[in-house]
Structure formats: structure tokens, C-alpha cells
């Protein structure tokens, strides 16, 4: 019985929290990536510098800090724009950038934008499990937010109707 009660409360908690399985990144990892980017700027190859930027972007969008996630989104938006203007850009690199950007938007709560980016990833690699999992998480979150919104609206309508009924009953 206690196990069933525990599962119930866990499922309610996951319903409201979203319960995603995307990994988190700590501040010390981000700081290490920032040092790596700084060192790479001092004479490393352009390819190595871009790899360091991608690692930093990954760390930022996986951060628990909203300002880090926003910084990662900005870096990835610029990188995707650069990749789209470069005819020699690898589709797999674009897929990675789009996925990380989708993770950033998912973490920042813009699930519709995240879903759009995941769809672009899936056009490049239709069977990519990470993208499919993120797509499902976004769709679940959108449905859950809709259900919560409907519940709030129904409660508000009920309260208003109850208030009107009480006012009418007092006048009689």
C-alpha cells in the first residue's frame, strides 16, 4: 500500500514538474569549458576553437541557471545562422546544433519552439533517439500545460458562476 501511495505522489510530482531525463551540467563544468574556449582563442586551429564553443554551448544549455541557458541559446542561434549560410556545413553538425538549441528552448520553457527545432533535426536524421525522446517530452509538456490551463479556466468559471448564484440568492 505504501509503495502505491509513493508511486502516486511521484507521478503527481512528475506531472507538475515535467520530470525530464535530460542531463544537468554544473557551474564547474561550464567554467572549465569557458577556460578551454579562452585558451583555444590564443592560437589554436579554427576547428579546435569551434569544438570548444560546441562543448561550452552544450554545458550552457544543460545548466540549471536560466541565464546560462539563455547564453547557450544565443551562441547556438548564431552558430546555426552561420551554418545555414555556409554551403560546406555538415548536416550532422547542423543536426547537433539544432538539437542543443532545442534542449535550450525546452529548458527555458518554450516547448513549441523546441518542438520545431526537433522536427528540423528529425528531417536530417529521422531515427535519432535523442531527438525523438525530446520531441515526446515537448509534446507531453504541451499537453500537460494545456490540461492545467483548462483546469484553471474551469475552476474560474465555476467560481464566477457560484458567485453569481450566491448574489442572485441574496437578492431574493
Coordinates of N, CA and C in Angstrom, one line a residue:
X1 N 0.8 -1.2 0.0 CA 0.0 0.0 0.0 C 0.9 1.3 0.0
X2 N 1.9 1.3 0.9 CA 2.8 2.4 1.0 C 3.5 2.7 -0.4
X3 N 3.9 1.6 -1.1 CA 4.5 1.7 -2.4 C 3.6 2.3 -3.4
X4 N 2.3 2.0 -3.4 CA 1.4 2.6 -4.3 C 1.2 4.0 -4.0
X5 N 1.1 4.4 -2.7 CA 1.0 5.8 -2.3 C 2.2 6.6 -2.8
X6 N 3.4 6.0 -2.6 CA 4.6 6.6 -3.1 C 4.6 6.9 -4.6
X7 N 4.2 5.8 -5.3 CA 4.1 6.0 -6.8 C 3.1 7.0 -7.2
X8 N 2.0 7.1 -6.5 CA 1.0 8.1 -6.8 C 1.6 9.5 -6.6
X9 N 2.3 9.8 -5.5 CA 2.8 11.1 -5.3 C 4.0 11.4 -6.2
X10 N 4.7 10.4 -6.6 CA 5.8 10.6 -7.6 C 5.2 11.0 -8.9
X11 N 4.1 10.3 -9.3 CA 3.5 10.6 -10.6 C 2.9 12.0 -10.6
X12 N 2.3 12.4 -9.5 CA 1.7 13.7 -9.4 C 2.9 14.8 -9.5
X13 N 4.0 14.5 -8.8 CA 5.1 15.4 -8.9 C 5.7 15.5 -10.3
X14 N 5.8 14.3 -11.0 CA 6.3 14.4 -12.3 C 5.3 15.1 -13.3
X15 N 4.0 15.0 -13.0 CA 3.0 15.7 -13.8 C 3.3 17.2 -13.8
X16 N 3.5 17.7 -12.6 CA 3.6 19.2 -12.5 C 5.1 19.6 -12.7
X17 N 6.1 18.8 -12.5 CA 7.5 19.2 -12.7 C 7.9 19.0 -14.1
X18 N 7.3 18.1 -14.8 CA 7.8 17.7 -16.2 C 8.7 16.5 -16.2
X19 N 9.5 16.3 -15.1 CA 10.3 15.1 -15.0 C 11.1 14.7 -16.2
X20 N 11.9 15.6 -16.8 CA 12.6 15.2 -18.0 C 13.9 14.5 -17.6
X21 N 14.4 13.7 -18.6 CA 15.6 12.9 -18.4 C 16.9 13.6 -19.0
X22 N 16.8 14.8 -19.4 CA 18.0 15.5 -20.0 C 19.0 15.8 -18.8
X23 N 20.2 15.5 -19.1 CA 21.2 15.7 -18.0 C 21.4 17.2 -17.7
X24 N 21.9 17.4 -16.4 CA 22.2 18.8 -16.0 C 23.7 18.9 -16.0
X25 N 24.1 20.2 -16.0 CA 25.5 20.5 -16.0 C 25.8 21.5 -14.9
X26 N 26.9 21.2 -14.2 CA 27.3 22.1 -13.0 C 28.1 23.3 -13.5
X27 N 28.1 24.3 -12.6 CA 28.9 25.5 -12.9 C 30.4 25.2 -13.1
X28 N 31.0 24.3 -12.4 CA 32.4 24.0 -12.6 C 32.7 23.4 -14.0
X29 N 31.8 22.7 -14.6 CA 32.0 22.2 -15.9 C 31.9 23.4 -16.9
X30 N 31.0 24.3 -16.7 CA 30.8 25.5 -17.5 C 32.1 26.3 -17.4
X31 N 32.6 26.5 -16.2 CA 33.8 27.3 -16.0 C 35.0 26.6 -16.8
X32 N 35.1 25.3 -16.7 CA 36.2 24.6 -17.4 C 36.0 24.8 -18.9
X33 N 34.8 24.7 -19.5 CA 34.6 24.9 -20.9 C 34.9 26.4 -21.3
X34 N 34.6 27.3 -20.4 CA 35.0 28.7 -20.7 C 36.5 28.9 -20.7
X35 N 37.2 28.3 -19.8 CA 38.7 28.3 -19.9 C 39.2 27.7 -21.1
X36 N 38.6 26.6 -21.5 CA 39.0 25.9 -22.8 C 38.8 26.8 -24.0
X37 N 37.7 27.5 -24.1 CA 37.4 28.4 -25.2 C 38.5 29.6 -25.2
X38 N 38.7 30.1 -24.0 CA 39.7 31.2 -23.8 C 41.1 30.8 -24.3
X39 N 41.5 29.6 -23.9 CA 42.8 29.0 -24.3 C 42.8 28.8 -25.8
X40 N 41.7 28.3 -26.4 CA 41.7 28.0 -27.8 C 41.7 29.2 -28.7
X41 N 41.3 30.4 -28.1 CA 41.4 31.6 -28.9 C 42.8 32.1 -29.0
X42 N 43.7 31.6 -28.2 CA 45.1 32.1 -28.2 C 46.0 31.2 -29.2
X43 N 45.5 31.0 -30.4 CA 46.4 30.3 -31.3 C 46.1 28.9 -31.7
X44 N 45.0 28.4 -31.3 CA 44.6 27.0 -31.7 C 44.0 27.1 -33.1
X45 N 43.8 25.9 -33.7 CA 43.1 25.9 -35.0 C 41.7 26.3 -34.9
X46 N 41.2 26.8 -36.0 CA 39.8 27.2 -36.1 C 38.8 26.1 -35.7
X47 N 39.2 24.9 -36.2 CA 38.4 23.7 -36.0 C 38.3 23.4 -34.5
X48 N 39.5 23.4 -33.8 CA 39.5 23.1 -32.4 C 38.7 24.2 -31.6
X49 N 38.8 25.5 -32.0 CA 38.1 26.5 -31.4 C 36.6 26.3 -31.5
X50 N 36.1 25.8 -32.7 CA 34.7 25.6 -32.9 C 34.2 24.4 -32.0
X51 N 35.1 23.4 -31.8 CA 34.8 22.2 -30.9 C 34.6 22.7 -29.5
X52 N 35.5 23.6 -29.1 CA 35.4 24.2 -27.7 C 34.1 25.0 -27.5
X53 N 33.7 25.7 -28.5 CA 32.5 26.5 -28.5 C 31.3 25.6 -28.4
X54 N 31.3 24.5 -29.1 CA 30.2 23.5 -29.0 C 30.1 22.9 -27.6
X55 N 31.3 22.5 -27.0 CA 31.2 22.0 -25.7 C 30.7 23.0 -24.7
X56 N 31.1 24.2 -24.8 CA 30.6 25.3 -24.0 C 29.1 25.5 -24.2
X57 N 28.6 25.4 -25.4 CA 27.2 25.6 -25.7 C 26.4 24.4 -25.1
X58 N 27.0 23.2 -25.2 CA 26.3 22.0 -24.6 C 26.2 22.3 -23.1
X59 N 27.3 22.7 -22.4 CA 27.3 22.9 -21.0 C 26.2 23.9 -20.6
X60 N 26.2 25.0 -21.4 CA 25.3 26.1 -21.0 C 23.8 25.7 -21.1
X61 N 23.4 25.0 -22.2 CA 22.0 24.7 -22.3 C 21.6 23.6 -21.4
X62 N 22.6 22.9 -20.8 CA 22.3 21.9 -19.8 C 22.4 22.4 -18.4
X63 N 22.6 23.7 -18.2 CA 22.8 24.3 -16.9 C 21.4 24.4 -16.2
X64 N 21.5 24.5 -14.9 CA 20.3 24.8 -14.1 C 20.0 26.3 -14.0
X65 N 21.0 27.1 -14.4 CA 20.8 28.6 -14.3 C 20.2 29.1 -15.6
X66 N 19.0 29.8 -15.5 CA 18.4 30.3 -16.7 C 19.3 31.2 -17.5
X67 N 20.1 32.0 -16.8 CA 21.0 33.0 -17.6 C 22.0 32.2 -18.4
X68 N 22.5 31.1 -17.9 CA 23.4 30.2 -18.7 C 22.7 29.6 -19.9
X69 N 21.5 29.1 -19.7 CA 20.7 28.6 -20.8 C 20.5 29.6 -21.8
X70 N 20.1 30.8 -21.5 CA 19.9 31.9 -22.4 C 21.2 32.2 -23.2
X71 N 22.3 32.2 -22.5 CA 23.6 32.4 -23.2 C 23.9 31.3 -24.2
X72 N 23.6 30.1 -23.8 CA 23.8 29.0 -24.7 C 22.9 29.1 -25.9
X73 N 21.7 29.5 -25.7 CA 20.7 29.7 -26.8 C 21.3 30.7 -27.8
X74 N 21.7 31.8 -27.3 CA 22.3 32.9 -28.1 C 23.5 32.4 -28.9
X75 N 24.4 31.7 -28.3 CA 25.5 31.2 -29.0 C 25.1 30.2 -30.1
X76 N 24.2 29.3 -29.8 CA 23.7 28.3 -30.8 C 22.9 29.0 -31.9
X77 N 22.1 30.0 -31.6 CA 21.4 30.7 -32.7 C 22.4 31.3 -33.7
X78 N 23.5 31.9 -33.2 CA 24.5 32.5 -34.1 C 25.2 31.4 -34.9
X79 N 25.5 30.3 -34.2 CA 26.2 29.2 -34.9 C 25.3 28.5 -35.9
X80 N 24.0 28.4 -35.7 CA 23.1 27.8 -36.7 C 22.9 28.8 -37.9
X81 N 22.9 30.0 -37.6 CA 22.8 31.0 -38.7 C 24.0 31.0 -39.6
X82 N 25.2 30.8 -38.9 CA 26.4 30.7 -39.6 C 26.5 29.4 -40.5
X83 N 26.0 28.3 -39.9 CA 26.0 27.0 -40.6 C 25.0 27.1 -41.8
X84 N 23.9 27.8 -41.6 CA 22.9 27.9 -42.7 C 23.4 28.7 -43.9
X85 N 24.3 29.7 -43.6 CA 24.9 30.5 -44.6 C 26.1 29.9 -45.3
X86 N 26.6 28.8 -44.7 CA 27.8 28.1 -45.2 C 27.4 26.9 -46.0
X87 N 27.6 26.9 -47.3 CA 27.2 25.8 -48.1 C 28.0 24.5 -47.8
X88 N 29.2 24.6 -47.2 CA 30.0 23.4 -46.8 C 29.7 22.9 -45.5
X89 N 28.7 23.4 -44.8 CA 28.4 22.9 -43.4 C 27.9 21.5 -43.5
X90 N 28.4 20.7 -42.5 CA 28.0 19.3 -42.4 C 26.5 19.2 -41.9
X91 N 25.7 18.3 -42.5 CA 24.4 18.1 -41.9 C 24.4 17.6 -40.5
X92 N 25.3 16.7 -40.2 CA 25.4 16.2 -38.8 C 25.7 17.3 -37.8
X93 N 26.6 18.2 -38.2 CA 26.9 19.3 -37.3 C 25.7 20.2 -37.1
X94 N 25.0 20.5 -38.2 CA 23.8 21.3 -38.1 C 22.7 20.5 -37.2
X95 N 22.6 19.2 -37.3 CA 21.7 18.5 -36.5 C 22.1 18.6 -35.0
X96 N 23.3 18.5 -34.7 CA 23.8 18.7 -33.3 C 23.4 20.0 -32.8
X97 N 23.7 21.1 -33.6 CA 23.4 22.4 -33.1 C 21.9 22.7 -32.9
X98 N 21.1 22.1 -33.9 CA 19.7 22.3 -33.8 C 19.1 21.5 -32.5
X99 N 19.7 20.4 -32.3 CA 19.3 19.6 -31.1 C 19.6 20.4 -29.8
X100 N 20.8 20.9 -29.7 CA 21.2 21.6 -28.5 C 20.4 22.8 -28.3
X101 N 20.1 23.5 -29.4 CA 19.2 24.7 -29.4 C 17.8 24.2 -28.9
X102 N 17.3 23.1 -29.3 CA 16.0 22.6 -28.9 C 16.1 22.3 -27.4
X103 N 17.2 21.7 -26.9 CA 17.3 21.5 -25.5 C 17.2 22.8 -24.7
X104 N 17.9 23.8 -25.2 CA 17.9 25.1 -24.6 C 16.5 25.7 -24.5
X105 N 15.8 25.6 -25.6 CA 14.4 26.1 -25.5 C 13.5 25.3 -24.6
X106 N 13.7 24.0 -24.6 CA 13.0 23.1 -23.7 C 13.2 23.5 -22.3
X107 N 14.5 23.7 -21.9 CA 14.9 24.1 -20.6 C 14.3 25.5 -20.2
X108 N 14.2 26.4 -21.2 CA 13.7 27.7 -20.9 C 12.2 27.8 -20.9
X109 N 11.5 26.7 -21.2 CA 10.1 26.6 -21.2 C 9.4 26.9 -22.5
X110 N 10.1 27.1 -23.6 CA 9.5 27.4 -24.9 C 9.4 26.1 -25.6
X111 N 8.4 25.3 -25.2 CA 8.3 23.9 -25.8 C 7.9 23.9 -27.2
X112 N 7.1 24.8 -27.7 CA 6.7 24.9 -29.1 C 7.9 25.1 -30.0
X113 N 8.8 26.1 -29.6 CA 10.0 26.3 -30.4 C 10.9 25.1 -30.3
X114 N 11.0 24.5 -29.2 CA 11.9 23.3 -29.1 C 11.4 22.2 -30.0
X115 N 10.1 22.0 -30.0 CA 9.5 21.0 -30.9 C 9.8 21.3 -32.4
X116 N 9.7 22.6 -32.8 CA 10.0 22.9 -34.2 C 11.5 22.6 -34.5
X117 N 12.4 22.9 -33.6 CA 13.8 22.6 -33.8 C 14.0 21.1 -33.9
X118 N 13.4 20.3 -33.0 CA 13.5 18.9 -33.0 C 13.0 18.3 -34.4
X119 N 11.9 18.9 -34.9 CA 11.4 18.4 -36.2 C 12.5 18.6 -37.3
X120 N 13.2 19.8 -37.2 CA 14.3 20.0 -38.2 C 15.4 19.0 -38.0
X121 N 15.7 18.6 -36.8 CA 16.7 17.5 -36.5 C 16.2 16.2 -37.1
X122 N 15.0 15.9 -37.0 CA 14.4 14.7 -37.5 C 14.3 14.6 -39.0
X123 N 14.3 15.8 -39.6 CA 14.4 15.8 -41.1 C 15.8 15.4 -41.6
X124 N 16.8 15.7 -40.8 CA 18.2 15.3 -41.1 C 18.4 13.8 -40.7
X125 N 18.0 13.4 -39.5 CA 18.2 12.1 -39.0 C 16.9 11.6 -38.4
X126 N 16.0 11.0 -39.2 CA 14.7 10.6 -38.7 C 14.6 9.6 -37.6
X127 N 15.6 8.8 -37.4 CA 15.6 7.7 -36.3 C 16.5 8.1 -35.1
X128 N 16.8 9.4 -35.0 CA 17.7 9.8 -33.9 C 17.0 9.7 -32.6
X129 N 17.4 8.8 -31.7 CA 16.6 8.6 -30.5 C 16.6 9.8 -29.5
X130 N 17.7 10.5 -29.4 CA 17.7 11.7 -28.5 C 16.6 12.7 -29.0
X131 N 16.6 12.9 -30.3 CA 15.6 13.9 -30.8 C 14.2 13.4 -30.6
X132 N 14.0 12.1 -30.9 CA 12.6 11.5 -30.7 C 12.2 11.6 -29.2
X133 N 13.1 11.4 -28.3 CA 12.8 11.5 -26.9 C 12.4 12.9 -26.5
X134 N 13.2 13.9 -27.0 CA 13.0 15.3 -26.7 C 11.6 15.7 -27.3
X135 N 11.3 15.2 -28.5 CA 10.1 15.5 -29.1 C 8.9 15.1 -28.3
X136 N 9.0 13.8 -27.8 CA 7.9 13.3 -26.9 C 7.8 14.1 -25.6
X137 N 9.0 14.5 -25.0 CA 8.9 15.3 -23.8 C 8.3 16.6 -24.1
X138 N 8.6 17.3 -25.2 CA 7.9 18.6 -25.5 C 6.4 18.4 -25.7
X139 N 6.0 17.4 -26.5 CA 4.6 17.1 -26.7 C 3.9 16.8 -25.4
X140 N 4.5 16.0 -24.5 CA 3.9 15.8 -23.2 C 3.7 17.0 -22.4
X141 N 4.7 17.9 -22.4 CA 4.7 19.1 -21.6 C 3.6 20.1 -22.2
X142 N 3.5 20.1 -23.5 CA 2.5 21.0 -24.1 C 1.1 20.5 -23.7
X143 N 0.9 19.2 -23.8 CA -0.4 18.6 -23.4 C -0.7 18.9 -21.9
X144 N 0.3 18.7 -21.1 CA 0.2 18.9 -19.6 C -0.2 20.3 -19.3
X145 N 0.5 21.2 -20.0 CA 0.2 22.7 -19.8 C -1.2 23.0 -20.2
X146 N -1.6 22.4 -21.3 CA -3.0 22.6 -21.8 C -4.0 22.1 -20.8
X147 N -3.7 20.9 -20.2 CA -4.7 20.3 -19.3 C -4.7 21.2 -18.0
X148 N -3.6 21.7 -17.6 CA -3.6 22.6 -16.4 C -4.3 23.9 -16.7
X149 N -4.1 24.4 -17.9 CA -4.8 25.6 -18.3 C -6.3 25.4 -18.3
X150 N -6.8 24.3 -18.9 CA -8.2 24.0 -18.9 C -8.8 23.9 -17.5
X151 N -8.0 23.2 -16.6 CA -8.4 23.1 -15.2 C -8.6 24.4 -14.5
X152 N -7.6 25.3 -14.7 CA -7.7 26.6 -14.1 C -8.9 27.4 -14.7
X153 N -9.1 27.3 -16.0 CA -10.2 28.0 -16.6 C -11.6 27.5 -16.1
X154 N -11.7 26.2 -16.0 CA -12.9 25.6 -15.5 C -13.2 26.0 -14.0
X155 N -12.1 26.1 -13.2 CA -12.2 26.5 -11.8 C -12.7 27.9 -11.8
X156 N -12.1 28.8 -12.6 CA -12.5 30.2 -12.6 C -14.0 30.4 -13.0
X157 N -14.4 29.6 -14.1 CA -15.8 29.7 -14.5 C -16.7 29.2 -13.4
X158 N -16.3 28.1 -12.7 CA -17.1 27.6 -11.5 C -17.2 28.7 -10.4
X159 N -16.1 29.3 -10.1 CA -16.2 30.4 -9.1 C -17.1 31.5 -9.5
X160 N -17.0 32.0 -10.7 CA -17.8 33.1 -11.2 C -19.3 32.7 -11.1
X161 N -19.6 31.5 -11.6 CA -21.0 31.0 -11.6 C -21.5 30.9 -10.2
X162 N -20.6 30.4 -9.3 CA -21.0 30.3 -7.9 C -21.3 31.7 -7.3
X163 N -20.4 32.6 -7.6 CA -20.6 34.0 -7.1 C -21.9 34.6 -7.6
X164 N -22.2 34.4 -8.9 CA -23.4 34.9 -9.5 C -24.6 34.3 -8.8
X165 N -24.6 33.0 -8.6 CA -25.7 32.3 -7.9 C -25.9 32.8 -6.5
X166 N -24.8 33.0 -5.8 CA -24.9 33.5 -4.4 C -25.5 34.9 -4.4
X167 N -25.1 35.7 -5.4 CA -25.6 37.1 -5.4 C -27.1 37.1 -5.8
X168 N -27.5 36.2 -6.7 CA -28.9 36.1 -7.0 C -29.7 35.6 -5.8
X169 N -29.2 34.6 -5.1 CA -29.9 34.1 -4.0 C -30.1 35.1 -2.9
X170 N -29.1 36.0 -2.7 CA -29.2 37.1 -1.6 C -30.3 38.1 -2.0
X171 N -30.4 38.4 -3.3 CA -31.4 39.4 -3.7 C -32.8 38.9 -3.5
X172 N -33.1 37.6 -3.5 CA -34.4 37.1 -3.3 C -34.8 37.0 -1.9

